[in-house]
mmCIF file of C-alpha atoms in Angstrom:
data_model
loop_
_atom_site.group_PDB
_atom_site.id
_atom_site.type_symbol
_atom_site.label_atom_id
_atom_site.label_comp_id
_atom_site.label_asym_id
_atom_site.label_seq_id
_atom_site.Cartn_x
_atom_site.Cartn_y
_atom_site.Cartn_z
ATOM 1 C CA MET A 23 -21.827 -32.956 -2.918
ATOM 2 C CA GLN A 24 -23.937 -29.844 -2.418
ATOM 3 C CA GLN A 25 -20.965 -27.679 -3.416
ATOM 4 C CA ALA A 26 -20.747 -29.464 -6.778
ATOM 5 C CA VAL A 27 -24.411 -28.677 -7.430
ATOM 6 C CA VAL A 28 -23.893 -25.015 -6.513
ATOM 7 C CA ARG A 29 -20.805 -24.697 -8.756
ATOM 8 C CA THR A 30 -22.662 -26.225 -11.691
ATOM 9 C CA ARG A 31 -25.670 -23.945 -11.275
ATOM 10 C CA LYS A 32 -23.422 -20.893 -11.063
ATOM 11 C CA ARG A 33 -21.740 -21.857 -14.359
ATOM 12 C CA ALA A 34 -25.145 -22.234 -16.036
ATOM 13 C CA ALA A 35 -26.224 -18.826 -14.750
ATOM 14 C CA ARG A 36 -23.077 -17.266 -16.241
ATOM 15 C CA GLY A 37 -23.987 -18.791 -19.627
ATOM 16 C CA THR A 38 -21.079 -21.247 -19.686
ATOM 17 C CA GLN A 39 -21.377 -25.009 -20.173
ATOM 18 C CA GLY A 40 -23.438 -27.110 -17.752
ATOM 19 C CA ALA A 41 -22.447 -30.101 -15.682
ATOM 20 C CA SER A 42 -19.484 -32.144 -16.856
ATOM 21 C CA MET A 43 -18.660 -35.813 -16.426
ATOM 22 C CA ALA A 44 -16.129 -34.763 -13.767
ATOM 23 C CA ASP A 45 -18.885 -32.990 -11.816
ATOM 24 C CA VAL A 46 -21.008 -36.155 -11.880
ATOM 25 C CA ALA A 47 -18.010 -38.237 -10.777
ATOM 26 C CA ARG A 48 -17.322 -35.921 -7.818
ATOM 27 C CA MET A 49 -20.944 -35.878 -6.715
ATOM 28 C CA ALA A 50 -21.305 -39.671 -6.977
ATOM 29 C CA GLY A 51 -17.884 -40.288 -5.421
ATOM 30 C CA VAL A 52 -16.683 -42.410 -8.363
ATOM 31 C CA SER A 53 -14.225 -42.098 -11.236
ATOM 32 C CA SER A 54 -15.030 -40.452 -14.562
ATOM 33 C CA GLN A 55 -14.508 -43.869 -16.183
ATOM 34 C CA THR A 56 -17.336 -45.293 -14.074
ATOM 35 C CA VAL A 57 -19.604 -42.415 -15.122
ATOM 36 C CA SER A 58 -18.710 -43.150 -18.740
ATOM 37 C CA ARG A 59 -19.550 -46.828 -18.345
ATOM 38 C CA VAL A 60 -22.936 -45.993 -16.813
ATOM 39 C CA SER A 61 -23.651 -43.424 -19.577
ATOM 40 C CA ASN A 62 -22.930 -45.977 -22.280
ATOM 41 C CA GLY A 63 -24.903 -48.769 -20.621
ATOM 42 C CA TYR A 64 -21.931 -51.076 -20.176
ATOM 43 C CA ALA A 65 -22.175 -54.045 -17.823
ATOM 44 C CA GLY A 66 -19.823 -54.616 -14.913
ATOM 45 C CA VAL A 67 -20.951 -51.674 -12.780
ATOM 46 C CA ASN A 68 -22.271 -52.433 -9.297
ATOM 47 C CA GLU A 69 -26.026 -51.730 -9.203
ATOM 48 C CA GLU A 70 -25.748 -49.495 -6.137
ATOM 49 C CA THR A 71 -22.968 -47.500 -7.819
ATOM 50 C CA ARG A 72 -24.957 -47.256 -11.042
ATOM 51 C CA GLN A 73 -27.992 -45.844 -9.197
ATOM 52 C CA GLN A 74 -25.680 -43.396 -7.402
ATOM 53 C CA VAL A 75 -24.293 -42.156 -10.724
ATOM 54 C CA LEU A 76 -27.773 -41.887 -12.287
ATOM 55 C CA ALA A 77 -29.012 -39.891 -9.312
ATOM 56 C CA ALA A 78 -26.060 -37.492 -9.649
ATOM 57 C CA MET A 79 -26.740 -37.095 -13.381
ATOM 58 C CA LYS A 80 -30.374 -36.271 -12.699
ATOM 59 C CA GLN A 81 -29.591 -33.777 -9.933
ATOM 60 C CA LEU A 82 -26.964 -31.994 -12.007
ATOM 61 C CA GLY A 83 -28.972 -32.115 -15.221
ATOM 62 C CA TYR A 84 -26.112 -33.935 -16.957
ATOM 63 C CA ARG A 85 -26.781 -35.392 -20.410
ATOM 64 C CA PRO A 86 -24.157 -37.540 -22.166
ATOM 65 C CA ASN A 87 -22.952 -36.087 -25.465
ATOM 66 C CA SER A 88 -24.032 -38.828 -27.865
ATOM 67 C CA ALA A 89 -22.701 -36.954 -30.893
ATOM 68 C CA ALA A 90 -19.222 -36.769 -29.395
ATOM 69 C CA ARG A 91 -19.357 -40.461 -28.490
ATOM 70 C CA ALA A 92 -20.390 -41.286 -32.029
ATOM 71 C CA LEU A 93 -17.414 -39.414 -33.467
ATOM 72 C CA ARG A 94 -15.031 -41.183 -31.095
ATOM 73 C CA ARG A 95 -16.445 -44.602 -31.901
ATOM 74 C CA GLY A 96 -16.911 -43.954 -35.587
ATOM 75 C CA GLU A 97 -20.594 -44.940 -35.477
ATOM 76 C CA PHE A 98 -23.919 -43.206 -34.784
ATOM 77 C CA ARG A 99 -25.974 -46.292 -33.843
ATOM 78 C CA THR A 100 -28.678 -45.117 -36.233
ATOM 79 C CA ILE A 101 -30.165 -46.907 -39.250
ATOM 80 C CA GLY A 102 -31.816 -44.853 -41.977
ATOM 81 C CA VAL A 103 -34.922 -46.252 -43.667
ATOM 82 C CA ILE A 104 -36.141 -45.039 -47.053
ATOM 83 C CA THR A 105 -39.640 -46.174 -47.943
ATOM 84 C CA PHE A 106 -41.824 -45.406 -50.937
ATOM 85 C CA GLY A 107 -44.982 -44.561 -49.008
ATOM 86 C CA LEU A 108 -46.660 -45.956 -45.909
ATOM 87 C CA SER A 109 -50.057 -46.781 -47.392
ATOM 88 C CA THR A 110 -49.482 -50.483 -48.045
ATOM 89 C CA THR A 111 -49.685 -53.219 -45.429
ATOM 90 C CA GLY A 112 -46.335 -54.687 -46.436
ATOM 91 C CA ASN A 113 -44.434 -51.417 -46.076
ATOM 92 C CA VAL A 114 -45.942 -50.534 -42.701
ATOM 93 C CA ARG A 115 -45.413 -53.975 -41.170
ATOM 94 C CA THR A 116 -41.880 -54.265 -42.558
ATOM 95 C CA LEU A 117 -41.022 -50.846 -41.131
ATOM 96 C CA GLU A 118 -42.447 -51.825 -37.747
ATOM 97 C CA ALA A 119 -40.362 -55.003 -37.754
ATOM 98 C CA ILE A 120 -37.200 -53.072 -38.706
ATOM 99 C CA ALA A 121 -37.758 -50.564 -35.880
ATOM 100 C CA ASN A 122 -38.296 -53.347 -33.331
ATOM 101 C CA SER A 123 -35.250 -55.314 -34.474
ATOM 102 C CA ALA A 124 -33.056 -52.201 -34.527
ATOM 103 C CA ALA A 125 -34.148 -51.232 -31.007
ATOM 104 C CA HIS A 126 -33.338 -54.737 -29.800
ATOM 105 C CA GLU A 127 -29.794 -54.251 -31.127
ATOM 106 C CA GLY A 128 -29.482 -50.810 -29.518
ATOM 107 C CA TYR A 129 -29.980 -48.781 -32.713
ATOM 108 C CA ALA A 130 -32.376 -45.956 -33.484
ATOM 109 C CA VAL A 131 -34.228 -45.591 -36.815
ATOM 110 C CA THR A 132 -34.427 -42.441 -38.937
ATOM 111 C CA LEU A 133 -37.315 -42.610 -41.432
ATOM 112 C CA LEU A 134 -37.382 -40.838 -44.797
ATOM 113 C CA PRO A 135 -40.664 -41.574 -46.585
ATOM 114 C CA ILE A 136 -40.750 -40.677 -50.279
ATOM 115 C CA ALA A 137 -44.184 -39.321 -51.160
ATOM 116 C CA VAL A 138 -43.596 -39.125 -54.921
ATOM 117 C CA PRO A 139 -41.572 -42.105 -56.210
ATOM 118 C CA THR A 140 -39.291 -40.409 -58.732
ATOM 119 C CA GLN A 141 -35.560 -40.745 -59.362
ATOM 120 C CA ASP A 142 -34.942 -37.200 -58.101
ATOM 121 C CA GLU A 143 -36.737 -38.001 -54.847
ATOM 122 C CA VAL A 144 -34.606 -41.127 -54.365
ATOM 123 C CA ARG A 145 -31.393 -39.174 -54.936
ATOM 124 C CA GLY A 146 -32.578 -36.483 -52.538
ATOM 125 C CA ALA A 147 -33.386 -39.042 -49.838
ATOM 126 C CA PHE A 148 -29.887 -40.502 -50.026
ATOM 127 C CA SER A 149 -28.379 -37.029 -49.825
ATOM 128 C CA ARG A 150 -30.460 -36.188 -46.746
ATOM 129 C CA LEU A 151 -29.487 -39.432 -45.028
ATOM 130 C CA GLY A 152 -25.835 -38.571 -45.638
ATOM 131 C CA GLU A 153 -26.366 -35.322 -43.743
ATOM 132 C CA LEU A 154 -28.283 -37.007 -40.897
ATOM 133 C CA ALA A 155 -25.351 -39.222 -39.875
ATOM 134 C CA VAL A 156 -26.544 -42.820 -40.184
ATOM 135 C CA ASP A 157 -24.481 -46.004 -40.079
ATOM 136 C CA ALA A 158 -26.570 -47.967 -42.586
ATOM 137 C CA ILE A 159 -29.572 -47.673 -44.895
ATOM 138 C CA ILE A 160 -32.497 -50.026 -45.431
ATOM 139 C CA ILE A 161 -34.663 -49.353 -48.492
ATOM 140 C CA ILE A 162 -38.224 -50.668 -48.562
ATOM 141 C CA GLN A 163 -38.672 -50.821 -52.321
ATOM 142 C CA GLU A 164 -42.129 -50.772 -53.897
ATOM 143 C CA VAL A 165 -41.454 -49.399 -57.371
ATOM 144 C CA HIS A 166 -39.027 -49.915 -60.243
ATOM 145 C CA LEU A 167 -36.660 -47.090 -59.377
ATOM 146 C CA LEU A 168 -33.585 -48.504 -57.686
ATOM 147 C CA ASP A 169 -32.242 -50.103 -60.864
ATOM 148 C CA ALA A 170 -32.880 -47.004 -62.976
ATOM 149 C CA VAL A 171 -31.333 -44.352 -60.756
ATOM 150 C CA THR A 172 -27.664 -43.513 -60.281
ATOM 151 C CA LEU A 173 -27.292 -43.519 -56.520
ATOM 152 C CA SER A 174 -24.711 -41.485 -54.638
ATOM 153 C CA LEU A 175 -24.308 -43.404 -51.398
ATOM 154 C CA PRO A 176 -22.869 -41.744 -48.296
ATOM 155 C CA PRO A 177 -19.302 -42.985 -47.627
ATOM 156 C CA ASN A 178 -18.928 -46.091 -45.446
ATOM 157 C CA VAL A 179 -22.687 -46.620 -45.269
ATOM 158 C CA GLN A 180 -23.993 -50.141 -45.888
ATOM 159 C CA VAL A 181 -27.269 -50.794 -47.734
ATOM 160 C CA VAL A 182 -29.900 -53.540 -47.567
ATOM 161 C CA VAL A 183 -32.991 -53.529 -49.788
ATOM 162 C CA ALA A 184 -36.357 -55.122 -49.020
ATOM 163 C CA ASP A 185 -38.421 -56.185 -52.061
ATOM 164 C CA SER A 186 -36.198 -55.664 -55.129
ATOM 165 C CA ASP A 187 -34.491 -57.431 -58.024
ATOM 166 C CA ALA A 188 -31.163 -55.772 -57.224
ATOM 167 C CA GLY A 189 -29.488 -58.791 -55.593
ATOM 168 C CA ASP A 190 -26.504 -58.508 -57.915
ATOM 169 C CA ARG A 191 -25.625 -55.092 -56.429
ATOM 170 C CA TYR A 192 -27.086 -55.101 -52.918
ATOM 171 C CA THR A 193 -28.128 -57.361 -50.085
ATOM 172 C CA VAL A 194 -31.821 -57.989 -50.767
ATOM 173 C CA VAL A 195 -34.330 -59.497 -48.316
ATOM 174 C CA ASP A 196 -37.808 -60.452 -49.505
ATOM 175 C CA THR A 197 -40.606 -62.886 -48.826
ATOM 176 C CA ASP A 198 -40.983 -65.743 -51.289
ATOM 177 C CA GLN A 199 -43.557 -63.968 -53.450
ATOM 178 C CA ALA A 200 -43.442 -66.536 -56.257
ATOM 179 C CA GLY A 201 -43.557 -69.553 -53.972
ATOM 180 C CA GLY A 202 -46.520 -68.185 -52.027
ATOM 181 C CA THR A 203 -48.414 -67.396 -55.228
ATOM 182 C CA ARG A 204 -47.810 -70.833 -56.707
ATOM 183 C CA THR A 205 -49.054 -72.475 -53.513
ATOM 184 C CA ALA A 206 -52.246 -70.393 -53.602
ATOM 185 C CA VAL A 207 -52.967 -71.164 -57.252
ATOM 186 C CA ARG A 208 -52.197 -74.859 -56.754
ATOM 187 C CA HIS A 209 -54.595 -74.981 -53.808
ATOM 188 C CA LEU A 210 -57.435 -73.728 -56.007
ATOM 189 C CA LEU A 211 -56.583 -76.083 -58.866
ATOM 190 C CA ASP A 212 -56.412 -79.036 -56.450
ATOM 191 C CA LEU A 213 -59.923 -78.164 -55.304
ATOM 192 C CA GLY A 214 -61.061 -78.755 -58.893
ATOM 193 C CA HIS A 215 -61.274 -75.255 -60.394
ATOM 194 C CA ARG A 216 -60.618 -75.242 -64.147
ATOM 195 C CA THR A 217 -58.606 -72.026 -63.934
ATOM 196 C CA VAL A 218 -57.837 -69.171 -61.541
ATOM 197 C CA TRP A 219 -58.500 -65.499 -62.228
ATOM 198 C CA HIS A 220 -56.055 -62.948 -60.870
ATOM 199 C CA LEU A 221 -56.728 -59.571 -59.267
ATOM 200 C CA ALA A 222 -53.233 -58.055 -59.618
ATOM 201 C CA GLY A 223 -51.527 -55.170 -57.838
ATOM 202 C CA PRO A 224 -50.258 -51.989 -59.542
ATOM 203 C CA GLU A 225 -48.061 -52.431 -62.578
ATOM 204 C CA GLU A 226 -45.090 -50.507 -61.121
ATOM 205 C CA SER A 227 -44.798 -52.756 -58.048
ATOM 206 C CA TYR A 228 -42.106 -55.454 -57.823
ATOM 207 C CA ALA A 229 -44.279 -57.562 -55.522
ATOM 208 C CA ALA A 230 -47.278 -57.325 -57.859
ATOM 209 C CA GLN A 231 -45.156 -58.280 -60.859
ATOM 210 C CA ARG A 232 -43.686 -61.327 -59.105
ATOM 211 C CA ARG A 233 -47.119 -62.553 -58.063
ATOM 212 C CA THR A 234 -48.528 -62.029 -61.557
ATOM 213 C CA ASP A 235 -45.628 -63.876 -63.194
ATOM 214 C CA ALA A 236 -45.932 -66.794 -60.748
ATOM 215 C CA TRP A 237 -49.727 -66.991 -61.197
ATOM 216 C CA ARG A 238 -49.346 -67.173 -64.957
ATOM 217 C CA ALA A 239 -46.481 -69.703 -64.777
ATOM 218 C CA GLU A 240 -48.282 -72.034 -62.373
ATOM 219 C CA LEU A 241 -51.420 -72.133 -64.523
ATOM 220 C CA THR A 242 -49.458 -72.672 -67.733
ATOM 221 C CA GLU A 243 -47.321 -75.461 -66.279
ATOM 222 C CA ALA A 244 -50.469 -77.188 -65.001
ATOM 223 C CA GLY A 245 -51.980 -77.070 -68.497
ATOM 224 C CA HIS A 246 -54.551 -74.362 -67.765
ATOM 225 C CA THR A 247 -55.068 -71.220 -69.834
ATOM 226 C CA PRO A 248 -54.639 -68.020 -67.782
ATOM 227 C CA PRO A 249 -57.767 -65.852 -68.050
ATOM 228 C CA PRO A 250 -57.545 -62.078 -68.669
ATOM 229 C CA LEU A 251 -55.734 -60.149 -65.938
ATOM 230 C CA VAL A 252 -57.718 -57.722 -63.775
ATOM 231 C CA ARG A 253 -55.666 -55.007 -62.070
ATOM 232 C CA GLY A 254 -56.126 -53.014 -58.852
ATOM 233 C CA ASP A 255 -53.956 -50.656 -56.790
ATOM 234 C CA TRP A 256 -53.725 -52.587 -53.460
ATOM 235 C CA SER A 257 -56.782 -50.763 -52.012
ATOM 236 C CA ALA A 258 -60.088 -52.355 -51.017
ATOM 237 C CA GLU A 259 -61.878 -49.861 -53.278
ATOM 238 C CA SER A 260 -59.945 -51.058 -56.328
ATOM 239 C CA GLY A 261 -60.742 -54.634 -55.317
ATOM 240 C CA TYR A 262 -64.418 -53.721 -55.212
ATOM 241 C CA ARG A 263 -64.331 -52.187 -58.693
ATOM 242 C CA ALA A 264 -62.484 -55.208 -60.094
ATOM 243 C CA GLY A 265 -64.900 -57.483 -58.245
ATOM 244 C CA LEU A 266 -67.885 -56.002 -60.045
ATOM 245 C CA GLU A 267 -66.167 -56.916 -63.309
ATOM 246 C CA LEU A 268 -65.267 -60.431 -62.150
ATOM 247 C CA ALA A 269 -68.774 -61.058 -60.767
ATOM 248 C CA SER A 270 -70.150 -60.678 -64.302
ATOM 249 C CA GLN A 271 -67.934 -63.512 -65.554
ATOM 250 C CA GLU A 272 -70.071 -66.625 -65.043
ATOM 251 C CA GLU A 273 -67.095 -68.896 -65.757
ATOM 252 C CA CYS A 274 -65.104 -67.286 -62.915
ATOM 253 C CA THR A 275 -65.144 -69.724 -59.978
ATOM 254 C CA ALA A 276 -61.790 -68.885 -58.338
ATOM 255 C CA VAL A 277 -59.842 -65.647 -57.812
ATOM 256 C CA PHE A 278 -56.358 -65.081 -56.437
ATOM 257 C CA ALA A 279 -56.128 -61.491 -55.144
ATOM 258 C CA ALA A 280 -52.618 -60.059 -54.845
ATOM 259 C CA ASN A 281 -53.317 -58.722 -51.346
ATOM 260 C CA ASP A 282 -55.937 -59.040 -48.611
ATOM 261 C CA GLN A 283 -57.231 -55.468 -48.911
ATOM 262 C CA MET A 284 -58.237 -56.003 -52.535
ATOM 263 C CA ALA A 285 -59.704 -59.375 -51.550
ATOM 264 C CA LEU A 286 -61.907 -57.538 -49.035
ATOM 265 C CA GLY A 287 -63.311 -55.264 -51.749
ATOM 266 C CA LEU A 288 -63.748 -58.285 -54.011
ATOM 267 C CA LEU A 289 -65.805 -60.100 -51.364
ATOM 268 C CA ARG A 290 -68.141 -57.120 -51.094
ATOM 269 C CA ALA A 291 -68.649 -56.900 -54.866
ATOM 270 C CA LEU A 292 -69.373 -60.623 -55.175
ATOM 271 C CA HIS A 293 -71.871 -60.399 -52.314
ATOM 272 C CA GLU A 294 -73.674 -57.453 -53.919
ATOM 273 C CA ARG A 295 -73.916 -59.323 -57.237
ATOM 274 C CA GLY A 296 -75.316 -62.447 -55.594
ATOM 275 C CA ARG A 297 -72.186 -64.592 -56.098
ATOM 276 C CA LYS A 298 -71.691 -66.571 -52.878
ATOM 277 C CA VAL A 299 -68.208 -67.188 -51.457
ATOM 278 C CA PRO A 300 -67.084 -69.942 -51.510
ATOM 279 C CA ASP A 301 -70.193 -71.693 -52.953
ATOM 280 C CA ASP A 302 -70.007 -69.883 -56.307
ATOM 281 C CA VAL A 303 -66.544 -68.275 -56.210
ATOM 282 C CA SER A 304 -63.470 -69.131 -54.126
ATOM 283 C CA VAL A 305 -61.200 -66.261 -53.069
ATOM 284 C CA ILE A 306 -57.590 -66.274 -51.854
ATOM 285 C CA GLY A 307 -55.653 -63.219 -50.676
ATOM 286 C CA PHE A 308 -52.011 -62.473 -49.915
ATOM 287 C CA ASP A 309 -50.417 -60.989 -46.729
ATOM 288 C CA ASP A 310 -52.535 -62.535 -43.949
ATOM 289 C CA ILE A 311 -53.329 -59.213 -42.300
ATOM 290 C CA PRO A 312 -54.572 -59.476 -38.687
ATOM 291 C CA GLU A 313 -58.177 -58.879 -39.817
ATOM 292 C CA ALA A 314 -58.165 -61.628 -42.477
ATOM 293 C CA GLY A 315 -59.693 -64.176 -40.121
ATOM 294 C CA SER A 316 -62.576 -61.767 -39.402
ATOM 295 C CA PHE A 317 -63.639 -61.278 -43.033
ATOM 296 C CA LEU A 318 -66.996 -62.772 -44.051
ATOM 297 C CA PRO A 319 -66.212 -65.509 -44.797
ATOM 298 C CA PRO A 320 -62.785 -65.761 -43.075
ATOM 299 C CA LEU A 321 -60.199 -65.333 -45.807
ATOM 300 C CA THR A 322 -57.855 -68.023 -47.096
ATOM 301 C CA THR A 323 -54.583 -66.200 -47.704
ATOM 302 C CA VAL A 324 -50.802 -66.412 -48.001
ATOM 303 C CA HIS A 325 -49.024 -65.481 -44.776
ATOM 304 C CA GLN A 326 -45.955 -63.230 -45.040
ATOM 305 C CA ASP A 327 -43.536 -63.150 -42.099
ATOM 306 C CA PHE A 328 -42.848 -59.404 -42.008
ATOM 307 C CA ALA A 329 -41.175 -59.670 -38.600
ATOM 308 C CA GLU A 330 -38.587 -62.029 -40.064
ATOM 309 C CA VAL A 331 -38.020 -59.764 -43.075
ATOM 310 C CA GLY A 332 -37.361 -56.809 -40.767
ATOM 311 C CA ARG A 333 -35.066 -58.853 -38.545
ATOM 312 C CA ARG A 334 -33.018 -60.072 -41.492
ATOM 313 C CA CYS A 335 -32.748 -56.566 -42.944
ATOM 314 C CA VAL A 336 -31.285 -55.263 -39.679
ATOM 315 C CA GLU A 337 -29.127 -58.345 -39.302
ATOM 316 C CA GLY A 338 -27.808 -57.804 -42.837
ATOM 317 C CA VAL A 339 -26.720 -54.189 -42.357
ATOM 318 C CA LEU A 340 -25.161 -54.899 -38.957
ATOM 319 C CA ARG A 341 -23.229 -57.844 -40.363
ATOM 320 C CA GLN A 342 -21.888 -55.659 -43.166
ATOM 321 C CA MET A 343 -20.949 -52.882 -40.731
ATOM 322 C CA ARG A 344 -19.058 -55.246 -38.441
ATOM 323 C CA ARG A 345 -17.201 -56.869 -41.299
ATOM 324 C CA ASP A 346 -16.751 -53.542 -43.104
ATOM 325 C CA THR A 347 -17.777 -55.147 -46.386
ATOM 326 C CA THR A 348 -20.657 -54.958 -48.850
ATOM 327 C CA GLU A 349 -22.625 -58.117 -49.523
ATOM 328 C CA HIS A 350 -24.670 -58.993 -52.592
ATOM 329 C CA GLY A 351 -27.399 -61.575 -52.946
ATOM 330 C CA LEU A 352 -31.033 -62.412 -52.234
ATOM 331 C CA THR A 353 -32.475 -63.889 -49.035
ATOM 332 C CA LEU A 354 -36.017 -65.275 -49.330
ATOM 333 C CA VAL A 355 -38.245 -65.618 -46.266
ATOM 334 C CA PRO A 356 -40.721 -68.506 -46.722
ATOM 335 C CA THR A 357 -44.482 -67.911 -46.954
ATOM 336 C CA GLN A 358 -47.296 -70.142 -45.745
ATOM 337 C CA LEU A 359 -50.809 -70.785 -47.043
ATOM 338 C CA VAL A 360 -53.446 -70.250 -44.346
ATOM 339 C CA VAL A 361 -56.642 -72.083 -45.358
ATOM 340 C CA ARG A 362 -59.878 -70.646 -43.993
ATOM 341 C CA ASP A 363 -63.481 -70.596 -45.258
ATOM 342 C CA SER A 364 -63.283 -68.560 -48.473
ATOM 343 C CA THR A 365 -62.168 -71.482 -50.677
ATOM 344 C CA ALA A 366 -64.008 -74.677 -51.638
ATOM 345 C CA PRO A 367 -64.473 -76.981 -54.648
ATOM 346 C CA PRO A 368 -66.380 -75.414 -57.575
ATOM 347 C CA PRO A 369 -70.122 -76.134 -57.943
ATOM 348 C CA SER A 370 -69.415 -78.754 -60.639
ATOM 349 C CA HIS A 371 -67.350 -80.792 -58.128
ATOM 350 C CA ARG A 372 -69.955 -80.813 -55.348
ATOM 351 C CA PRO A 373 -72.777 -83.362 -55.036
ATOM 352 C CA ALA A 374 -76.220 -82.136 -56.034
#
């Protein structure tokens, strides 16, 4: 065993290659096939033998050649993720869920954030992923770019998109944005509010557009006139600025904010203008961020299951890879209304 170590160190000193699989096999007293099985994490190897092989690898400084294995297998066990920024709660939590789900399946994640959401940046990201050797791509889509750009996909790479209208060309996974919005608006109307104001997200966002459309449709179908739209940019600061405007509207007794961060800014503005929540104005958010229950008052909001979205994205690309086929269609993950203390009947529906 000691001779194998000496031979390996002499080769390294001469500038030739380091320890080989055969060296590890000789030192551990096993076959090269057993070393290969231990390197690849396959079951069926006696635990004592496995520890023996690992000890030999460590002593010899042997590292399995993952690139060579990938070429032999025809896969890299890596999923590329393109995301249009990491500033929003949805993007960050979806990415976290994708990374966790991929790791559970034995895959690594290569992240390519796009700082400036332009068509050239999208094309460039796909080109870079082609060079980085990935088996599949998941796109976390926040802007209206995927439909407008001519994509050059790397060969034999499957694609799943989170948050898009491109279900006729890709596998798309999304939360039920419209269903969650309708439930929130209906909750406020059932409490007795004559209408519901909407603090919307940025105009270029798919999620914001779906929530705005569903808000307007739910009010119209219930026979209520939608009030003027107020728009933010997902940030608490934009919610605060919009809140100052909404606080001046005496007839405003209920607001549906398109995300919890803007709802937080809205709560501050209403407080500063002397409009009590929920006594004077009810507020509902969207996302159910971990801090939502600690707002003052605790925020009623729509819960999104980001972990399930991430899991289904990974499941979708792996299913396509194993079947060697491209799937089209939309999978919606249900949302849930979480009722806390920021909503109540309007003043006109409470006893004097």
